[in-house]
Coordinates of N, CA and C in Angstrom, one line a residue:
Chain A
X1 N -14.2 10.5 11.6 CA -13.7 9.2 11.0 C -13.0 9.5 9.7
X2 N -12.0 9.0 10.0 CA -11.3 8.9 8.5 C -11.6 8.2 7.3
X3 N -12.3 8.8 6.1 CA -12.8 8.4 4.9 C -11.6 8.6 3.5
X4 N -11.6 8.2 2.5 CA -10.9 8.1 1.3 C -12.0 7.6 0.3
X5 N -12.0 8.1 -0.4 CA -13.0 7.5 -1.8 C -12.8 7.8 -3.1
X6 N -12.1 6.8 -3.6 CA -11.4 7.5 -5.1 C -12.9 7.1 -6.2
X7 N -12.2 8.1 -7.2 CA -13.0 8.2 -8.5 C -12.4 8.5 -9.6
X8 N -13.0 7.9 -10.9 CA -12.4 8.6 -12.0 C -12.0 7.2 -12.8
X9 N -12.0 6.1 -12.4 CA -11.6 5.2 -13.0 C -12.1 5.1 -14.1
X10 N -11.5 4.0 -15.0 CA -12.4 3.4 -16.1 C -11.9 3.0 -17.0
X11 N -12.8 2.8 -18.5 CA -11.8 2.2 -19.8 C -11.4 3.3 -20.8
X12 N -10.2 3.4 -21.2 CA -9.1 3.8 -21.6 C -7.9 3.3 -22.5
X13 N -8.2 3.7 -23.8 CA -7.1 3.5 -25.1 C -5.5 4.0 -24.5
X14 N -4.7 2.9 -24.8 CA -3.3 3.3 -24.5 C -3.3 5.0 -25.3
X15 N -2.3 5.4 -24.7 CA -1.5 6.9 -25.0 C -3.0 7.8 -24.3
X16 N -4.1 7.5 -24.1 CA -4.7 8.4 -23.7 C -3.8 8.9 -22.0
X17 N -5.4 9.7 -22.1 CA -4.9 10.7 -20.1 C -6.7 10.3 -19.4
X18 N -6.3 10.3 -18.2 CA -7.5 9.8 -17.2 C -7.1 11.0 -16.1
X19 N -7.8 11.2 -15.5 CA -7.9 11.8 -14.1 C -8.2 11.1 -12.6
X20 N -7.4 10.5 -12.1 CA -8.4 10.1 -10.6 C -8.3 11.2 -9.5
X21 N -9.5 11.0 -9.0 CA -9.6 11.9 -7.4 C -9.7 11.0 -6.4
X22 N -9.5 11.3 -5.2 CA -9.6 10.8 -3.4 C -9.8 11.7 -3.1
X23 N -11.7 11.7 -2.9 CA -12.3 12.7 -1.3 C -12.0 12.3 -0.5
X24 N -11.5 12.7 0.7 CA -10.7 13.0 1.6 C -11.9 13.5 3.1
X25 N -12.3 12.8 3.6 CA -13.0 13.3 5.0 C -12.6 13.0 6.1
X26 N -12.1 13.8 7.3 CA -12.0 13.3 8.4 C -10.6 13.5 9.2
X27 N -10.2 14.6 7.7 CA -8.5 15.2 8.4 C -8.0 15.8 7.1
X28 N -7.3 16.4 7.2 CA -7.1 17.6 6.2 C -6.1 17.1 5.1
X29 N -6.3 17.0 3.5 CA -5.5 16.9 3.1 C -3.5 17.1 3.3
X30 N -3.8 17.9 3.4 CA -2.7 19.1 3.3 C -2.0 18.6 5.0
X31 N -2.9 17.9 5.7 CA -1.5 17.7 7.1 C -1.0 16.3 7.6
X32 N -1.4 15.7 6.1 CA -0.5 14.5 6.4 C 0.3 14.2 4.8
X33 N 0.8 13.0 4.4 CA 1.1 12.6 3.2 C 0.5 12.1 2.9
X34 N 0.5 11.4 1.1 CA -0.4 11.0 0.6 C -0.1 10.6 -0.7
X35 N -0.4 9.1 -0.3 CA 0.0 8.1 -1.8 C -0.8 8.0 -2.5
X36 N -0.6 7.5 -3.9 CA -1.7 6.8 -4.8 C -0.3 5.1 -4.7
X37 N -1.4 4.2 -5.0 CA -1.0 2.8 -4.7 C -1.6 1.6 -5.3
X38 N -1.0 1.1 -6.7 CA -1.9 0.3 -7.5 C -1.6 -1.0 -7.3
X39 N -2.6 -1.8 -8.0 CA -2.7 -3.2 -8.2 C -3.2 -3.8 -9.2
X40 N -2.1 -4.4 -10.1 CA -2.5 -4.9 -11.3 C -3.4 -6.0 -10.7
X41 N -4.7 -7.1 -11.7 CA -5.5 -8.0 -11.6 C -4.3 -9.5 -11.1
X42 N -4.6 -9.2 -10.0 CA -4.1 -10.6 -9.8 C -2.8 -10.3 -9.1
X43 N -2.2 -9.0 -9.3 CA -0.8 -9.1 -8.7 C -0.5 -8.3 -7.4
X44 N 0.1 -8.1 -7.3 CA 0.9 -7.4 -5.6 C 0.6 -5.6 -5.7
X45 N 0.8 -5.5 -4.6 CA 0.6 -3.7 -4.4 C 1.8 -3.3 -5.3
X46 N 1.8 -2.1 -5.9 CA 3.2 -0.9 -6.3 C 3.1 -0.1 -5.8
X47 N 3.5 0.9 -5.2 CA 3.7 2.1 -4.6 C 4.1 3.0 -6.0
X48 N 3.1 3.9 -6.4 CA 3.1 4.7 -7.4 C 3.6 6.2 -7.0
X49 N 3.0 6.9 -6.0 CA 3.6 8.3 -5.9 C 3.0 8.6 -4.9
X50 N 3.9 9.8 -4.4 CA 3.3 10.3 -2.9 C 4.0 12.3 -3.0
X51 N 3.1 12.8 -2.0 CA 3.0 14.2 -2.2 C 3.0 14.5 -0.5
X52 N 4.0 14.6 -0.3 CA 4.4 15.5 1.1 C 3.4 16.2 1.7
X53 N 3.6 16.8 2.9 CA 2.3 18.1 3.3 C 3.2 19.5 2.9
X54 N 4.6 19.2 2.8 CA 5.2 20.5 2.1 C 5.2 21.0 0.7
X55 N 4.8 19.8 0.0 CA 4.2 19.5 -1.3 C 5.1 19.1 -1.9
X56 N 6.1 18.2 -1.7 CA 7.1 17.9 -2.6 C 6.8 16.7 -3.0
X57 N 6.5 16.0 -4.3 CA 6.5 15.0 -4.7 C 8.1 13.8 -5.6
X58 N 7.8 12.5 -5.4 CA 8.1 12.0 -5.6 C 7.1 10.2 -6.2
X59 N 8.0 9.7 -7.4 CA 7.0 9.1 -8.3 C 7.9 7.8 -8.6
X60 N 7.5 6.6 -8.6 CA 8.2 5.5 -9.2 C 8.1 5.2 -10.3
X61 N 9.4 4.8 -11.2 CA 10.2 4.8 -12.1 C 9.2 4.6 -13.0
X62 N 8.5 3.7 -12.9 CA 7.5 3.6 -14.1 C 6.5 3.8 -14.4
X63 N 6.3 5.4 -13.2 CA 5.2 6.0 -13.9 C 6.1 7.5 -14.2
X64 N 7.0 7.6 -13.8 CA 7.6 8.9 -13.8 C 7.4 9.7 -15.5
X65 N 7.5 10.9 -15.0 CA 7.4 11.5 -16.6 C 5.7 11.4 -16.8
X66 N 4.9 10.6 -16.5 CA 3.8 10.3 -17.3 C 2.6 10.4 -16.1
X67 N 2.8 10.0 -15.5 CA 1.8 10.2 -14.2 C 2.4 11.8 -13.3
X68 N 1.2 12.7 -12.8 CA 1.2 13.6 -11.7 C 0.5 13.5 -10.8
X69 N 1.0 13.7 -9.2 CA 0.2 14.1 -8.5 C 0.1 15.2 -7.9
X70 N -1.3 15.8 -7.6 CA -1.5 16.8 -6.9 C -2.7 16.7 -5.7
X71 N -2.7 17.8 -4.8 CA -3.9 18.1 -4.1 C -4.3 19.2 -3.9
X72 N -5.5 19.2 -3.6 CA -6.6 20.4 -3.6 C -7.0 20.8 -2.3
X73 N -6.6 21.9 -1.7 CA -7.2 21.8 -0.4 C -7.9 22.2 -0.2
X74 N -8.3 23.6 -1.0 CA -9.6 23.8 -0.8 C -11.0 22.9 -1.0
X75 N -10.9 21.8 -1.6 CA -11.7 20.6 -1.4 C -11.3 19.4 -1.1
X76 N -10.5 19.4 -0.3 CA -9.8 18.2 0.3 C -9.8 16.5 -0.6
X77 N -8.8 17.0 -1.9 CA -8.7 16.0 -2.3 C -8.0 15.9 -3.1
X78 N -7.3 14.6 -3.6 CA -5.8 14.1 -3.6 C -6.3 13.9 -5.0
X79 N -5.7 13.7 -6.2 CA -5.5 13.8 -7.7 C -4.4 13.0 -8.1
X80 N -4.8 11.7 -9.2 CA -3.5 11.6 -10.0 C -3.7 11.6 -11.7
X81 N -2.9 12.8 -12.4 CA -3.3 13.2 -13.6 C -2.1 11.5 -14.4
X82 N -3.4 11.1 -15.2 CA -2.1 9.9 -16.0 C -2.1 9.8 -17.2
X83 N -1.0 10.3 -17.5 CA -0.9 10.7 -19.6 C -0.1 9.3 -20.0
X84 N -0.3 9.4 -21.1 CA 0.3 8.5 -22.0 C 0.0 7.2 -21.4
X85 N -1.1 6.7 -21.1 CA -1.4 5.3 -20.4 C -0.3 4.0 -21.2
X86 N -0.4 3.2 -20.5 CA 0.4 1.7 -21.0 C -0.7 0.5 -21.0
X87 N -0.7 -0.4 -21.6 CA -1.6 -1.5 -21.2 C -1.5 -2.1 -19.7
X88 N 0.2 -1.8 -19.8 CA 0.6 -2.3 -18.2 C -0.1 -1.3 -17.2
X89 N -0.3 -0.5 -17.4 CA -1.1 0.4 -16.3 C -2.1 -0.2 -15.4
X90 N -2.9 -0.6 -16.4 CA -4.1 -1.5 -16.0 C -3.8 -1.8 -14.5
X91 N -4.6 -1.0 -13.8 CA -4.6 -1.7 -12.1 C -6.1 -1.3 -11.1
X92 N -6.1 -1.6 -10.3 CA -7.0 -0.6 -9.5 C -5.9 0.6 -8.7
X93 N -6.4 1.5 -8.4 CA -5.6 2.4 -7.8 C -5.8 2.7 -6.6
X94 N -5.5 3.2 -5.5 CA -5.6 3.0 -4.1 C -5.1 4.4 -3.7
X95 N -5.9 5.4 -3.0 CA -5.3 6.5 -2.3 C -5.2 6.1 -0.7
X96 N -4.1 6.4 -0.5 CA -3.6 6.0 1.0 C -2.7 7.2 1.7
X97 N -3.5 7.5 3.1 CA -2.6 8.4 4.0 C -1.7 8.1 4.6
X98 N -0.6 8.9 4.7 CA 0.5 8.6 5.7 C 0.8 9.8 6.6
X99 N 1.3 8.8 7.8 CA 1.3 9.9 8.8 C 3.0 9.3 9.7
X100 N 3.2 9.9 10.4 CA 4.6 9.6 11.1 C 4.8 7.9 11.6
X101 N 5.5 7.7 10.4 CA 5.9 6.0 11.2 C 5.0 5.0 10.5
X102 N 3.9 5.3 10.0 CA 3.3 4.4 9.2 C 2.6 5.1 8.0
X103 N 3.4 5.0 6.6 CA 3.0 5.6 5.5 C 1.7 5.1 4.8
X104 N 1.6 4.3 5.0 CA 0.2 3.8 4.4 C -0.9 3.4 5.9
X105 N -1.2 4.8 6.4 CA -2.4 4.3 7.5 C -3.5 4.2 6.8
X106 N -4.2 4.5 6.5 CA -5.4 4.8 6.1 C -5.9 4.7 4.3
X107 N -6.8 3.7 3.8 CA -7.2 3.2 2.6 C -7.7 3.7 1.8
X108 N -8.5 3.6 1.1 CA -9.8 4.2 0.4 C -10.2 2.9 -0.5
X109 N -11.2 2.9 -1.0 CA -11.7 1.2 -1.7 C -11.2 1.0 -3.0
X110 N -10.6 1.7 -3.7 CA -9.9 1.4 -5.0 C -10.3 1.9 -6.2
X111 N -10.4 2.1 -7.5 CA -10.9 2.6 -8.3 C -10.2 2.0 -9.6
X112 N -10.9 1.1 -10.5 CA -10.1 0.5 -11.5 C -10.3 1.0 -12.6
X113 N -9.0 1.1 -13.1 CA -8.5 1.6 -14.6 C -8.1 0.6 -15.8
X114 N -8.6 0.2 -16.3 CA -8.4 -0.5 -17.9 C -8.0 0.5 -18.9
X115 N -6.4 -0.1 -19.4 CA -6.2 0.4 -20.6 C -6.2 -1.0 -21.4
X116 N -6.9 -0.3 -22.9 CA -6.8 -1.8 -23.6 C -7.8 -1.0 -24.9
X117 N -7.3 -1.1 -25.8 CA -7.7 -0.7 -27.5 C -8.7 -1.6 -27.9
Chain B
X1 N 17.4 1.2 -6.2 CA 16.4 0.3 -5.1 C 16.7 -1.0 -4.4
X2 N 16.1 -1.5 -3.4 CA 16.6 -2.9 -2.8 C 15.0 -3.5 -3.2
X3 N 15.0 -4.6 -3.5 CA 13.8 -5.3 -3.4 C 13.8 -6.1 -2.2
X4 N 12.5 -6.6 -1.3 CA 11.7 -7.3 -0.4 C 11.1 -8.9 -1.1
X5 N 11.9 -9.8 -0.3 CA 11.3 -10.9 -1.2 C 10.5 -11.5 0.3
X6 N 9.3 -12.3 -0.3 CA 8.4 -12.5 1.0 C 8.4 -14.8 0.4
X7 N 7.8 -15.3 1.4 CA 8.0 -16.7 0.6 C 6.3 -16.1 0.3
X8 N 5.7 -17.0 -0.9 CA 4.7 -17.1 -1.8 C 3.5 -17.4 -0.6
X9 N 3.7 -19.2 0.3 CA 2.9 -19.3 1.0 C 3.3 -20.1 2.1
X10 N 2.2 -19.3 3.1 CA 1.9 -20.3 4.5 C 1.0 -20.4 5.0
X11 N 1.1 -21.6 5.2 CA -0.7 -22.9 5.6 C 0.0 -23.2 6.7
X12 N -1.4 -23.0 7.6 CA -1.2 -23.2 9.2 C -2.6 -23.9 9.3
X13 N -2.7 -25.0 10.5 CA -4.1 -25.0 10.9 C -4.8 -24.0 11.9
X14 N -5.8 -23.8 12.4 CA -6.4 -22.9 13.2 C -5.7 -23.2 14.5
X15 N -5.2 -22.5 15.4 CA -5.2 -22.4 16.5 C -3.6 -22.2 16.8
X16 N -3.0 -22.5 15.1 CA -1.6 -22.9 15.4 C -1.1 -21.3 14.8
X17 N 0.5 -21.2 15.1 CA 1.0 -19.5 14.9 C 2.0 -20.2 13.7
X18 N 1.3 -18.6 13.1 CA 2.0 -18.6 11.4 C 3.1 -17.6 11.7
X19 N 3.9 -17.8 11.0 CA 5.3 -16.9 10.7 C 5.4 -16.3 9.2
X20 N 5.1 -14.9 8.7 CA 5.6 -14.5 7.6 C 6.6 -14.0 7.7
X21 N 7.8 -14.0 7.0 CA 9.4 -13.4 7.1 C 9.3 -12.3 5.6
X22 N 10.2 -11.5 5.6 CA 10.2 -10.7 4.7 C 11.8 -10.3 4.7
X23 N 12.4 -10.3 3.8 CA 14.0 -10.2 3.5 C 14.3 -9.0 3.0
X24 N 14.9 -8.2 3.1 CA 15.5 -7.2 1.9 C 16.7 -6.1 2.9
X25 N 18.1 -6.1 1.9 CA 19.3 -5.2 2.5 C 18.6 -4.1 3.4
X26 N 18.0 -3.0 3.0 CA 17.5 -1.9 3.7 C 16.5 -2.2 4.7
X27 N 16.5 -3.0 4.8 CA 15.3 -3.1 6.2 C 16.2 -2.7 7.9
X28 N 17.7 -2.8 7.4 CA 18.3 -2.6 8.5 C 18.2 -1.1 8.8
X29 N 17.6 -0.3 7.6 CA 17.9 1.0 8.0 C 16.6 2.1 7.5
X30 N 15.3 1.3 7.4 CA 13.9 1.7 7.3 C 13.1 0.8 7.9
X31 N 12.3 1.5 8.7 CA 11.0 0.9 9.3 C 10.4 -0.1 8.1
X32 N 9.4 -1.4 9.1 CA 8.9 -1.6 8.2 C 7.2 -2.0 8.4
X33 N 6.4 -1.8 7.7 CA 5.1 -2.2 8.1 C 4.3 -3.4 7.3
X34 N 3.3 -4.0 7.7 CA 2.4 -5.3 7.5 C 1.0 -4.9 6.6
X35 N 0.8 -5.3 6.2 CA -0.8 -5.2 5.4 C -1.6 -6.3 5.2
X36 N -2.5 -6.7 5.4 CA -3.9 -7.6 4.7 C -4.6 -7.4 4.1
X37 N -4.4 -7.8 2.9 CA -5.5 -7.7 1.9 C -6.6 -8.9 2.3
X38 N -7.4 -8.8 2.3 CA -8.5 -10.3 1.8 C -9.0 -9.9 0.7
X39 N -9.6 -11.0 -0.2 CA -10.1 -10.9 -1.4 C -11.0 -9.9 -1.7
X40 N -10.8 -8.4 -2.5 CA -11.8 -7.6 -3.0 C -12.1 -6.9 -2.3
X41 N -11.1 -6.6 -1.3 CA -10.9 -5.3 -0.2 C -9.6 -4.7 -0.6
X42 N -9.4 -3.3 0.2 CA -8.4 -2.7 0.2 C -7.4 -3.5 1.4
X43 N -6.2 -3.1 1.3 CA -5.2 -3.4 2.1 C -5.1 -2.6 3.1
X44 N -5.2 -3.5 4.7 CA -5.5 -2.8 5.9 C -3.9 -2.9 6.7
X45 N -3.5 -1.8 7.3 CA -2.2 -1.8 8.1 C -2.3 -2.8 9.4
X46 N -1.3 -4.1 9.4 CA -1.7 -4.9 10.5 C -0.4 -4.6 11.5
X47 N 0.7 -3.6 11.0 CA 1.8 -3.5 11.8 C 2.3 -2.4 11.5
X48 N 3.2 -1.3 12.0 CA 4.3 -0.2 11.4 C 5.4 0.0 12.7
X49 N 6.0 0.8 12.0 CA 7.5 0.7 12.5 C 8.3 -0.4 13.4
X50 N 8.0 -1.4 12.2 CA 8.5 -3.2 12.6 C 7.6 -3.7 13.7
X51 N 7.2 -3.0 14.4 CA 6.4 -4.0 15.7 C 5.6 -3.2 16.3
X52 N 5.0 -2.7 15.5 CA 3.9 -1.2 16.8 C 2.3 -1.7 15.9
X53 N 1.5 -2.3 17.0 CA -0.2 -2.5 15.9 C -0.7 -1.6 16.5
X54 N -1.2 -1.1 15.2 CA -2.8 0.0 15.4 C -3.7 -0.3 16.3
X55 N -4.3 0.6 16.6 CA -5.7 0.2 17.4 C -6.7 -0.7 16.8
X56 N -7.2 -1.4 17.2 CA -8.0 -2.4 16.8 C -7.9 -3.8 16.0
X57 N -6.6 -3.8 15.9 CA -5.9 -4.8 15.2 C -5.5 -6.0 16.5
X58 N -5.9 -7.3 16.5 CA -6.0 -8.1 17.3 C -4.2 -8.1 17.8
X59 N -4.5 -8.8 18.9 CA -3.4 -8.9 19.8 C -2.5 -10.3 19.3
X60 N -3.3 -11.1 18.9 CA -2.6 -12.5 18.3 C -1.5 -11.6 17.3
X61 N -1.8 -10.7 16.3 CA -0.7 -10.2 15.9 C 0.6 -9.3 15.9
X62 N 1.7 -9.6 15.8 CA 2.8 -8.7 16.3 C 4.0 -8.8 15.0
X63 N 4.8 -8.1 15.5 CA 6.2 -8.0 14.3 C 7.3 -8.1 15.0
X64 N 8.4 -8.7 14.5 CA 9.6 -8.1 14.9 C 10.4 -8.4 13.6
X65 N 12.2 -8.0 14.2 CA 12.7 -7.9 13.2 C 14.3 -8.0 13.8
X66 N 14.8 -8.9 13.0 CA 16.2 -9.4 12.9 C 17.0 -9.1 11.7
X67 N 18.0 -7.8 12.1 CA 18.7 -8.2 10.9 C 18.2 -7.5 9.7
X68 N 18.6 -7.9 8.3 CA 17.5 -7.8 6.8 C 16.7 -8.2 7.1
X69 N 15.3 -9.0 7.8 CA 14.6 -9.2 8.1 C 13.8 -8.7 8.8
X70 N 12.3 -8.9 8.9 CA 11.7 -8.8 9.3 C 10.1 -9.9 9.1
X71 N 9.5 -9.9 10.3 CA 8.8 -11.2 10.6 C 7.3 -10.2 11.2
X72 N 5.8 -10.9 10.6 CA 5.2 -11.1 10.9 C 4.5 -12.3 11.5
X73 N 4.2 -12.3 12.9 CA 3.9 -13.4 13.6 C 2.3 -13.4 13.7
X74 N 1.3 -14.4 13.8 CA 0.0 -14.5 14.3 C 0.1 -16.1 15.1
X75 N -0.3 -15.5 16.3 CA -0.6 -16.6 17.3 C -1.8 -17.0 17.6
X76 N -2.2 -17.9 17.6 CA -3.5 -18.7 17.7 C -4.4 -18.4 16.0
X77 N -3.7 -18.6 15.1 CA -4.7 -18.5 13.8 C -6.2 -18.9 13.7
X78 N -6.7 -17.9 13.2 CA -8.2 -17.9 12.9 C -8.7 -18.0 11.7
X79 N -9.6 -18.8 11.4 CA -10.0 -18.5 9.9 C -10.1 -17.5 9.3
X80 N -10.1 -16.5 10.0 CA -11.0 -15.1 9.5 C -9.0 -14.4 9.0
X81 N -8.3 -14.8 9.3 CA -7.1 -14.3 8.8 C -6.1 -14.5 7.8
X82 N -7.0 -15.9 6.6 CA -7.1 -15.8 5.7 C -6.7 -15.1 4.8
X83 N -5.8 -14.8 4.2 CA -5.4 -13.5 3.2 C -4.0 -13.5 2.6
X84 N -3.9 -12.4 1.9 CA -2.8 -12.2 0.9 C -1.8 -11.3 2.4
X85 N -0.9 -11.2 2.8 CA 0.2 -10.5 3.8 C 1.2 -9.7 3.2
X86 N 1.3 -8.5 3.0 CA 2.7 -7.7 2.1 C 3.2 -7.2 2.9
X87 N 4.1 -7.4 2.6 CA 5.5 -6.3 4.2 C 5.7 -5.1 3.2
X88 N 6.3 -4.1 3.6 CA 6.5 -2.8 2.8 C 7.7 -1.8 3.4
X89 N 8.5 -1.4 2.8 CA 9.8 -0.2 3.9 C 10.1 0.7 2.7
X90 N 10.8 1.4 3.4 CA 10.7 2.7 2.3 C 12.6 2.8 2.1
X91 N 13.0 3.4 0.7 CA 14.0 3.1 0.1 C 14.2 4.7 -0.4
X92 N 15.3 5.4 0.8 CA 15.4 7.1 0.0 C 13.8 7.6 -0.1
X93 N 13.2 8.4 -1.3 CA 11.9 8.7 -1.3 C 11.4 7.9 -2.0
X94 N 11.2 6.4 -1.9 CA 10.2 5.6 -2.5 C 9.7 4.6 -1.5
X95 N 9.1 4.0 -1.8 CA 8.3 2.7 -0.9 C 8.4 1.7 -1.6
X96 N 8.5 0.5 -1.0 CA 8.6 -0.3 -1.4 C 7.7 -1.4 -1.0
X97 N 6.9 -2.7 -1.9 CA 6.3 -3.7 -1.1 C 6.6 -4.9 -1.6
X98 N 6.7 -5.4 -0.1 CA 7.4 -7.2 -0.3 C 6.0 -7.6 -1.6
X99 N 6.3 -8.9 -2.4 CA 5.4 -9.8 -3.5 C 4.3 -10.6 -2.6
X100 N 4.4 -10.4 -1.4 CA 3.0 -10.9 -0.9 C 2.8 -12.3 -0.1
X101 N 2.4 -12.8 0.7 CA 2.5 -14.2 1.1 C 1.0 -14.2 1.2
X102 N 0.6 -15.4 0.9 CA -0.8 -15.9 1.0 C -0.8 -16.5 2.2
X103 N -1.5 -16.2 3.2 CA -1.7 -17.2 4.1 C -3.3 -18.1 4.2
X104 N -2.8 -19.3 4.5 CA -3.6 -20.3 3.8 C -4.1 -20.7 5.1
X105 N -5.4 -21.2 6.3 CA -6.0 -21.3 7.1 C -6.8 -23.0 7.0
X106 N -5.6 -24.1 7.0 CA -6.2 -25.6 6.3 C -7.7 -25.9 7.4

């Protein structure tokens, strides 16, 4: 069974850094893709960033520069390092797999981040 | 980027078929997929590559696609389908997601 379960959220002063993780059970990091995917309180999905199985990444505009993603294979699990927070940041975060033809198959339950002084 | 504009909302009674449309230039030249949110869940895949559902995703629902468009259809509505709807296609290396339709179950 395919599992996702992020962690790491929480409250957070703008310009700080946070860490989130996605344990990953039920198929290998490393042989599919793999987004992180937020949602501010109240508003629509954003598509934040995604990390190839070749490992190339790619990051939308408004996190670029400031947000990374990585994964771990030796413990099967997906990472997004986030510096310089914004107030706007503020979302829950969403790790989501993709596989051929549908990039967001598979969910994980969210993990919410508050930035706010 | 192209943006995905979706309408806000659609109220259907039960039994009757709702139509979500989703607009955007690039749809003519990327797949596009469906999601359901319901309130205080994650967003579940109800469609991908414009008209192909997952396993276990009911048969009332389907997709197609005309054009810049693309259409999520549910036939025979149920209460239990209730929810926020985002269409989504991908743009060069980014993804993109329609603003969402609430569908509303009077």
């Amino acid at each position: 069974e395919v599992r996702l379960v992020e962690s790491g959220g929480g409250l957070i002063q703008p310009g700080g850094s946070l860490r989130l993780s996605c344990a990953i059970s039920g198929f290998s990091v490393s042989s599919s893709f793999m987004n992180w995917v937020r949602q501010a309180p109240g508003k629509g999905l954003e598509w934040v960033s995604v990390v190839y199985e070749g490992g190339n990444t790619y990051y939308a505009d408004s996190v670029k520069g400031r947000f990374t993603i990585s994964r771990d294979d030796s413990d099967n699990t997906l990472h997004l390092r986030m510096n310089n927070v914004r107030t706007d940041d503020t979302a829950t975060y969403y790790c989501a797999r993709g596989v051929d033809g549908s990039p967001f198959d598979s969910w994980g339950q969210g993990t919410l981040v508050t930035v706010s002084s | 980027s192209y943006e995905l504009t979706q309408t806000p909302s659609v109220s259907v009674s039960p039994g009757q078929t709702a139509r979500i449309t989703c607009s955007g230039d690039g749809l003519t030249k990327s797949y596009a997929s469906w999601f359901q949110q319901k309130p205080g869940l994650a967003p579940m895949v109800v469609i991908y590559k414009d008209i192909e559902r997952p396993s276990g995703v009911p048969e009332r629902f389907s997709g197609s696609t005309s054009g810049t468009a693309v259409t999520l259809t549910i036939v025979g509505v149920q209460a239990e389908d209730e929810a926020d709807y985002y269409c989504q296609s991908t743009d060069n290396d980014s993804f993109i997601f329609g603003p969402g339709t609430r569908l509303i179950v009077l």
